[in-house]
Coordinates of C-alpha atoms in Angstrom, one line a residue:
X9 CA 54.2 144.1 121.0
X10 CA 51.5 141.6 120.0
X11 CA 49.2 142.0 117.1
X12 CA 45.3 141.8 118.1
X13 CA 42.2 141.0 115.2
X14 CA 39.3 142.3 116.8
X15 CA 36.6 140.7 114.6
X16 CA 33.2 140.8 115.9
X17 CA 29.8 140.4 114.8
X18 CA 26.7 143.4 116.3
X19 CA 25.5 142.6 119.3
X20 CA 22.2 142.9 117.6
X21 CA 19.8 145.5 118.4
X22 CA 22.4 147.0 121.3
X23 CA 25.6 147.7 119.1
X24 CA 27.1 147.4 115.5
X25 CA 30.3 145.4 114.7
X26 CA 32.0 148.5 114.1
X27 CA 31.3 149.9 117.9
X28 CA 31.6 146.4 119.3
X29 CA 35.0 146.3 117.5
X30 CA 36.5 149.8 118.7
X31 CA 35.3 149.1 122.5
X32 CA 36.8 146.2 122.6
X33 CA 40.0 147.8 121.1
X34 CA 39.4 150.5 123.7
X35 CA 39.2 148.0 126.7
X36 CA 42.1 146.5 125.5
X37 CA 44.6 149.3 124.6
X38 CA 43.6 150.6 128.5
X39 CA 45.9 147.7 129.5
X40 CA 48.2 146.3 126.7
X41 CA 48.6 150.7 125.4
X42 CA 51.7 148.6 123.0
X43 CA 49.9 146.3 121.3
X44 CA 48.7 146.4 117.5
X45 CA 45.5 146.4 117.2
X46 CA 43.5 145.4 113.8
X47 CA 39.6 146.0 113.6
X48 CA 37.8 144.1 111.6
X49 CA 33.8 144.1 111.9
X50 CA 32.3 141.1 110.9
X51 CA 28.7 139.9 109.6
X52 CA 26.8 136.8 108.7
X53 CA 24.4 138.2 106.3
X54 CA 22.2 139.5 109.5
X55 CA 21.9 142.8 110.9
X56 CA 25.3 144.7 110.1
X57 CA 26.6 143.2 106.9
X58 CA 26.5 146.2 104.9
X59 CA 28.9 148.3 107.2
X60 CA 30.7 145.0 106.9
X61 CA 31.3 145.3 103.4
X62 CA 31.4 149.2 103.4
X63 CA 34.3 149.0 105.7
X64 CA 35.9 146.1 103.7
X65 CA 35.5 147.2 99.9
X66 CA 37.2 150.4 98.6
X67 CA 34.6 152.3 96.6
X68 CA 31.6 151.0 97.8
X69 CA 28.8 153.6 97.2
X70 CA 25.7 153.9 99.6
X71 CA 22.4 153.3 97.8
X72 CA 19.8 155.3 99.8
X73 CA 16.2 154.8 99.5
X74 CA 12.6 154.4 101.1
X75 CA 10.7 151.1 101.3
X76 CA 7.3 150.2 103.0
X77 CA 7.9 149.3 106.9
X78 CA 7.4 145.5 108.0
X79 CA 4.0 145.6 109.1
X80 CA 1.1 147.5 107.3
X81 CA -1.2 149.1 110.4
X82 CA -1.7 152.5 110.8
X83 CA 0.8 154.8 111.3
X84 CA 3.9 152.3 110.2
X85 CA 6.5 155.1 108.5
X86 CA 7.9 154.2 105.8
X87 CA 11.8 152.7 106.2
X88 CA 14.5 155.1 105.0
X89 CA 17.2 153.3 104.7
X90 CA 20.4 152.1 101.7
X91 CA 22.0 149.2 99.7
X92 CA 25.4 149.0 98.7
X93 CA 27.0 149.1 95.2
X94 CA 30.3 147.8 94.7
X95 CA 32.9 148.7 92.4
X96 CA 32.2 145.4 90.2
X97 CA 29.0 145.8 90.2
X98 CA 27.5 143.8 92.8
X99 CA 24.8 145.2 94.8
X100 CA 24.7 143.9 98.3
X101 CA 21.3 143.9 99.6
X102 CA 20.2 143.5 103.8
X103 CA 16.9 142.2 105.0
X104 CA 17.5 143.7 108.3
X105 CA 18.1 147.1 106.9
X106 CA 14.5 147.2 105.1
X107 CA 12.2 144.6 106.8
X108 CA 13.7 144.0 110.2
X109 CA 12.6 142.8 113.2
X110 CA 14.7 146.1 114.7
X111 CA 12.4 148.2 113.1
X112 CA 9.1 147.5 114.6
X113 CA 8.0 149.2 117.7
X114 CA 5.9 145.7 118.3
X115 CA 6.4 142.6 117.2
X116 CA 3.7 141.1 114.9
X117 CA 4.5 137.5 113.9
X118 CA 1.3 136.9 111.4
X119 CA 1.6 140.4 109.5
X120 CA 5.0 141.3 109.5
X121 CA 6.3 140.8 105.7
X122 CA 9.1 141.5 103.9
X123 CA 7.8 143.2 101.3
X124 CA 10.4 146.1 101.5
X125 CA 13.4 144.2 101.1
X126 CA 11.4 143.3 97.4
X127 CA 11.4 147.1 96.9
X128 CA 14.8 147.4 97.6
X129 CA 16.3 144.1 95.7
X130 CA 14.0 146.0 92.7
X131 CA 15.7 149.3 93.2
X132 CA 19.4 147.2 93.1
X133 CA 17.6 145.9 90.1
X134 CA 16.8 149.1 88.5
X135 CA 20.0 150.7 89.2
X136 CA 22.1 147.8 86.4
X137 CA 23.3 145.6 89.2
X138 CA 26.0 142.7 87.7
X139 CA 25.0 140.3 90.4
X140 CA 23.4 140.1 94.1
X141 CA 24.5 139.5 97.1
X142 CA 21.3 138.6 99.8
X143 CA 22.1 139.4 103.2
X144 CA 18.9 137.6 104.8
X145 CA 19.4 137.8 109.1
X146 CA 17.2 139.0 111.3
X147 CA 14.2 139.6 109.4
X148 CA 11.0 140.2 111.7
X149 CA 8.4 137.6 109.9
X150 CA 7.7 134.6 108.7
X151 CA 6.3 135.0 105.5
X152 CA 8.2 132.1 103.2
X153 CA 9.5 135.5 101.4
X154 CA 6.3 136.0 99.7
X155 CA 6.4 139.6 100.2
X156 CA 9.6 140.1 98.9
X157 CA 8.6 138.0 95.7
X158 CA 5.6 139.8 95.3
X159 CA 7.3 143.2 95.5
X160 CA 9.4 141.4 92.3
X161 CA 6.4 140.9 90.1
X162 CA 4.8 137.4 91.7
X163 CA 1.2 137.2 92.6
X164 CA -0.4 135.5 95.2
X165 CA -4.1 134.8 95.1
X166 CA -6.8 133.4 97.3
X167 CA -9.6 130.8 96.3
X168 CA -11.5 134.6 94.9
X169 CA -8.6 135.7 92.8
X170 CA -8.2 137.9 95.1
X171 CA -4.1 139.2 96.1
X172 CA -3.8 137.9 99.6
X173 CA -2.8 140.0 102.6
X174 CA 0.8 140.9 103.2
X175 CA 2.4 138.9 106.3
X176 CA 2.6 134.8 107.4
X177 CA -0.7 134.9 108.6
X178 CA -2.2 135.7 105.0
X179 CA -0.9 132.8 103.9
X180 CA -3.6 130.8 105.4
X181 CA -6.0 132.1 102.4
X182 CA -3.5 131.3 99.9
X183 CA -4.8 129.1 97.0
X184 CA -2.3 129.8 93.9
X185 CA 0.8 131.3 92.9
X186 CA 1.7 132.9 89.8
X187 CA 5.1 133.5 89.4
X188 CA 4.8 134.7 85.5
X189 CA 5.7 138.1 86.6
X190 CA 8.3 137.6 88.7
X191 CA 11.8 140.3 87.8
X192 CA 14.8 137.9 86.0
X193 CA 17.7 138.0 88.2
X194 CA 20.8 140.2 87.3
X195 CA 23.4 138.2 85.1
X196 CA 25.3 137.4 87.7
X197 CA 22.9 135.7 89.5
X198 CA 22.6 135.9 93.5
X199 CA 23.8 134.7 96.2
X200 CA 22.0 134.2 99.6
X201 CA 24.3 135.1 102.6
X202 CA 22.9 133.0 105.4
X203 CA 23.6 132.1 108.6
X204 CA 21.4 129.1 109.1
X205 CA 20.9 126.1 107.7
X206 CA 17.5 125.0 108.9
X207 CA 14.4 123.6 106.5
X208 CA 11.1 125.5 105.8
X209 CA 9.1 123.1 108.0
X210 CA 8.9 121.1 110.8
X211 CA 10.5 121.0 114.1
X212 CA 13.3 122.7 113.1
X213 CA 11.8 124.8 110.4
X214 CA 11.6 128.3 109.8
X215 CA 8.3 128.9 112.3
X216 CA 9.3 126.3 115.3
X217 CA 13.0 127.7 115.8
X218 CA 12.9 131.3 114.8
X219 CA 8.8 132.4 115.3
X220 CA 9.3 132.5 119.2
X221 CA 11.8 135.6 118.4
X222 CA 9.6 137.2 116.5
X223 CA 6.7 137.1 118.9
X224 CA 5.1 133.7 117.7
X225 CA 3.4 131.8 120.7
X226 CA 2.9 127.8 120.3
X227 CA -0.4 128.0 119.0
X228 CA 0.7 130.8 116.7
X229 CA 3.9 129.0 115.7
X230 CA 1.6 126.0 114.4
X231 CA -0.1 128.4 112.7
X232 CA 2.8 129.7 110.8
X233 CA 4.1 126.6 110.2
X234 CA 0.9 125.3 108.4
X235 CA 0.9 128.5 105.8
X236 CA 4.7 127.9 105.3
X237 CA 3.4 124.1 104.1
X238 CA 0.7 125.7 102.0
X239 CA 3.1 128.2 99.8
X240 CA 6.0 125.3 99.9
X241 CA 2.9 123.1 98.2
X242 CA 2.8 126.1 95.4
X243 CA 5.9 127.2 94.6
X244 CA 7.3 125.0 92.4
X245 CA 11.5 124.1 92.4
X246 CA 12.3 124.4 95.3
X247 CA 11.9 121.2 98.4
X248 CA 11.2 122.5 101.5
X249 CA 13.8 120.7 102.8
X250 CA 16.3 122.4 101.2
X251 CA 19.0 123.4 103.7
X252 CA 18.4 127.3 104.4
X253 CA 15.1 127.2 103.6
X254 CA 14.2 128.5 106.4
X255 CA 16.5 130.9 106.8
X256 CA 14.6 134.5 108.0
X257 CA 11.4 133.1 108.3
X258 CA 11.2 131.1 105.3
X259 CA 12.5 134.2 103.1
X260 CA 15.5 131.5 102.2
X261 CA 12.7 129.3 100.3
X262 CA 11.5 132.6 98.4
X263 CA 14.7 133.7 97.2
X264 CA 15.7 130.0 96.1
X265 CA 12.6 130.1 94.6
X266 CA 13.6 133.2 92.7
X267 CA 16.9 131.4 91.3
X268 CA 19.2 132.6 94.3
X269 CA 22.0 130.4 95.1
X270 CA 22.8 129.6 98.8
X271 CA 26.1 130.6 100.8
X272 CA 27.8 130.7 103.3
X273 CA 27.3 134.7 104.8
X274 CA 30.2 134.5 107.4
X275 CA 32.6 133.2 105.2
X276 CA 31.8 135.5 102.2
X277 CA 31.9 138.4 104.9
X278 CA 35.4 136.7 105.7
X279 CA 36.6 136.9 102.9
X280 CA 35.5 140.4 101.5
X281 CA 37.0 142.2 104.4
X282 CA 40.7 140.1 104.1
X283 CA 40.5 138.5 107.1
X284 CA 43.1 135.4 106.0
X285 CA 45.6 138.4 105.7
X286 CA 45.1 139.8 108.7
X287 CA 45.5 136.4 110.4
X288 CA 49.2 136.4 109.0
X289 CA 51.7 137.0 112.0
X290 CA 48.6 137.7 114.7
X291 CA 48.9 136.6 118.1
X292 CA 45.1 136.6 119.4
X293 CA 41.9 137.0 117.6
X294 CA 38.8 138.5 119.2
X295 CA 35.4 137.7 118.0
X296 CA 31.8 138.1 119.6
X297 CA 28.2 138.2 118.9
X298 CA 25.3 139.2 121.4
X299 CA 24.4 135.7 122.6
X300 CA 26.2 132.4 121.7
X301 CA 23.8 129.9 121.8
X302 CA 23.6 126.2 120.2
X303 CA 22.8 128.0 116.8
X304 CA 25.9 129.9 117.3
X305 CA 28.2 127.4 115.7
X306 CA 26.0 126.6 112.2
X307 CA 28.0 129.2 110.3
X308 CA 27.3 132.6 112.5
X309 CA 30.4 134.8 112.4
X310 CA 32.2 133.9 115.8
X311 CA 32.5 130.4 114.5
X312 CA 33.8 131.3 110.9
X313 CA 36.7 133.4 112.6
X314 CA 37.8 131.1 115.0
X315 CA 37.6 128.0 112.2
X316 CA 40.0 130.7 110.4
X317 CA 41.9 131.5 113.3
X318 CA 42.2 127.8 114.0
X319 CA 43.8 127.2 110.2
X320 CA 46.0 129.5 111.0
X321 CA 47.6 128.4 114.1
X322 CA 46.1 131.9 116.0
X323 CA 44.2 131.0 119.4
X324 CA 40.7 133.0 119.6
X325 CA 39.2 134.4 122.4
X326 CA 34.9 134.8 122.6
X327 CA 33.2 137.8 123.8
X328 CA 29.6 137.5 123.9
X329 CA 26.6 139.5 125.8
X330 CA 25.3 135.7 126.9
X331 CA 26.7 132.5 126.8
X332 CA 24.6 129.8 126.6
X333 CA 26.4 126.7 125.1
X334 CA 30.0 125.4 125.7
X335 CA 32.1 127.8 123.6
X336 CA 34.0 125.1 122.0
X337 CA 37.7 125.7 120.0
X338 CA 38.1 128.9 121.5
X339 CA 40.9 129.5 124.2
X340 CA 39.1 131.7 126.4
X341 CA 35.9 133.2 126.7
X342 CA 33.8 136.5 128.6
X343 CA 30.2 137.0 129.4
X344 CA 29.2 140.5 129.6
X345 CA 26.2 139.3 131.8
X346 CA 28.9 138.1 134.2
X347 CA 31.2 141.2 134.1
X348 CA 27.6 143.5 134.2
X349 CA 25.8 141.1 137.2
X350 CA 23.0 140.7 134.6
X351 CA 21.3 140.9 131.4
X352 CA 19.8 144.0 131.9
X353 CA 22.5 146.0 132.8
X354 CA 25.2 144.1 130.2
X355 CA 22.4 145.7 127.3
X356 CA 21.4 148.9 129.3
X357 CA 25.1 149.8 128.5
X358 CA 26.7 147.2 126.1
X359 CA 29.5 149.2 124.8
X360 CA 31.0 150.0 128.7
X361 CA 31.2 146.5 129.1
X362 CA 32.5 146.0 126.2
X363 CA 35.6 147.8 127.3
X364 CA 35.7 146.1 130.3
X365 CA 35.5 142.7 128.7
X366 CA 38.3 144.1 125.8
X367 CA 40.9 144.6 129.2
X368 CA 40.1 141.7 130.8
X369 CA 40.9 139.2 128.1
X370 CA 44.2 141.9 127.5
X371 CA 44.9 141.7 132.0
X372 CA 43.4 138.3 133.3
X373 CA 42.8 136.2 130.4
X374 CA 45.5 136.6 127.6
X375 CA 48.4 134.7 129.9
X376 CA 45.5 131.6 129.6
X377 CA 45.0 132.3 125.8
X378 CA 48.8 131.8 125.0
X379 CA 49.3 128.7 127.3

């Protein structure tokens, strides 16, 4: 019998770490039926880390609650949707869960804001939270988290005094900041969980790398990119250099601007849910994420496992939906888009191929693994 950690990130928008986690476990039961098998669903402060954390922490307490939705047009429903309080007080907090890019029906790269993760840190904030934890993935704008701040008391004014629109392309009017109002931090201060480590501006910047996801064309992405430069020149504290600046569209500038510290999200993840312990006596762990890509190993979730894994003396095996860059210190590796014949049909049913990908690394693959 051979003891399995199945720690996985969501295959975002298709799957959350939990059901990623138990397919796998499915798949790999359906061939190795023996085998011990611990599931452990991972996050990197993107889409996912709450269950994460739920999963992890004893006692942790579902904070429901309604914020605005990421784009004001017509007909955008509010977001009903939850933080988390710990037992010590901390309130962990998800961008992706308030102002995500899942929750638009369209993608709108100049007015999506993330004004409803403001509402939502606030509520954490109302409820007597002891400290913050910022889970900041997979926002759907690039507003230099203006909206969030102003949702915490900041003001943002055009050359009129007048507030400017919500969104990165409102920024473009922006003539002065006022900060005066901005909500203290709880005493614990906060802690930004990223998973990136890229500037505000520039070619690797906040607009240039992440934009295109969110529906930003080149023209568009310059765009962005030149409001980002105008509210870096007015916020003052913080270089727009900083490394995770530009982490969810430049939302990593606003909270440092608030006072927020910035961490590492996998390995805070990693550590909340024990995953050192469960490394003790395992012979394989199993990670994944929905595409591994050359951003894949500046501190996203698969990487942080198998760097643990790798401490530890355990070999790690990658499942992903896509791979796209050389998967390296892992001992083996599976594509759903190979096992599927596709893209489309590896996301038209993730969680079968999951299964499938969970018993061939248990039929074909382990034998490679241990060698």
């Amino acid at each position: 019998m051979t003891r399995v950690v199945i720690a996985p990130d969501s295959f975002k928008g298709t799957a959350s770490a939990a059901d990623v986690a138990a397919a796998i476990a499915r798949g790999w039961h359906s061939v190795r039926a023996d085998d011990e098998l611990i599931e452990r669903p991972m996050a990197d402060g993107g889409e996912g880390t709450l269950d994460a954390f739920e999963v992890a922490v004893p006692g942790a307490r579902r904070m429901p609650l309604t914020v605005r939705a990421p784009i004001a047009s017509p007909g955008s429903a509010p977001v009903a949707t939850h933080w988390l309080l710990l037992p010590d007080g901390t309130g962990v907090v998800e961008l992706a869960a308030t102002s995500g890019i899942t929750l638009l029906d369209r993608l709108a790269p100049l007015d999506a804001h993330t004004a409803g993760y403001g509402e939502a840190l606030g509520a954490a904030l109302d409820a007597g939270v002891r400290r913050l934890l910022l889970a900041v993935g997979g926002s759907a704008s690039t507003d230099g988290g203006a909206g969030a701040l102003a949702a915490l008391g900041a003001r943002f004014f055009d050359d009129d005094g007048r507030v400017v629109p919500l969104g990165g392309g409102g920024l473009a009017r922006l003539a002065r900041v006022d900060l005066a109002g901005l909500r203290p931090l709880p005493a614990g201060g906060a802690v930004i969980l990223g998973d990136v480590t890229n500037p505000l501006l520039g070619a690797q910047g906040a607009a240039a790398v992440f934009g295109p996801q969110k529906g930003a064309d080149a023209s568009t992405v310059a765009v962005l990119d030149g409001n980002l430069a105008r509210l870096a020149a007015l916020v003052p504290g913080v270089a727009a250099e900083t490394p995770g600046a530009g982490a969810a569209g430049g939302t990593g500038f606003g909270l440092l601007a608030w006072g927020a510290e910035m961490g590492g999200g996998a390995a805070l993840v990693a550590r909340a849910v024990g995953l050192d312990r469960d490394l003790a006596g395992a012979g394989l762990v199993v990670t994944g994420e929905g595409r591994f890509d050359g951003q894949s190993e500046a501190g996203k979730a698969p990487s942080e496992v198998a760097r643990l894994a790798v401490s530890a003396g355990v070999p790690v095996a990658l499942i992903a939906g896509s791979i796209t860059a050389e998967p390296r210190g892992f001992a083996t590796s599976v594509a759903l888009t190979g096992l599927a014949g596709g893209a489309d049909a590896a996301m038209t049913n993730p969680l079968r191929w999951l299964e499938a990908a969970g018993a061939e690394l248990a039929r074909e693959r382990w034998s490679d693994a241990r060698s």
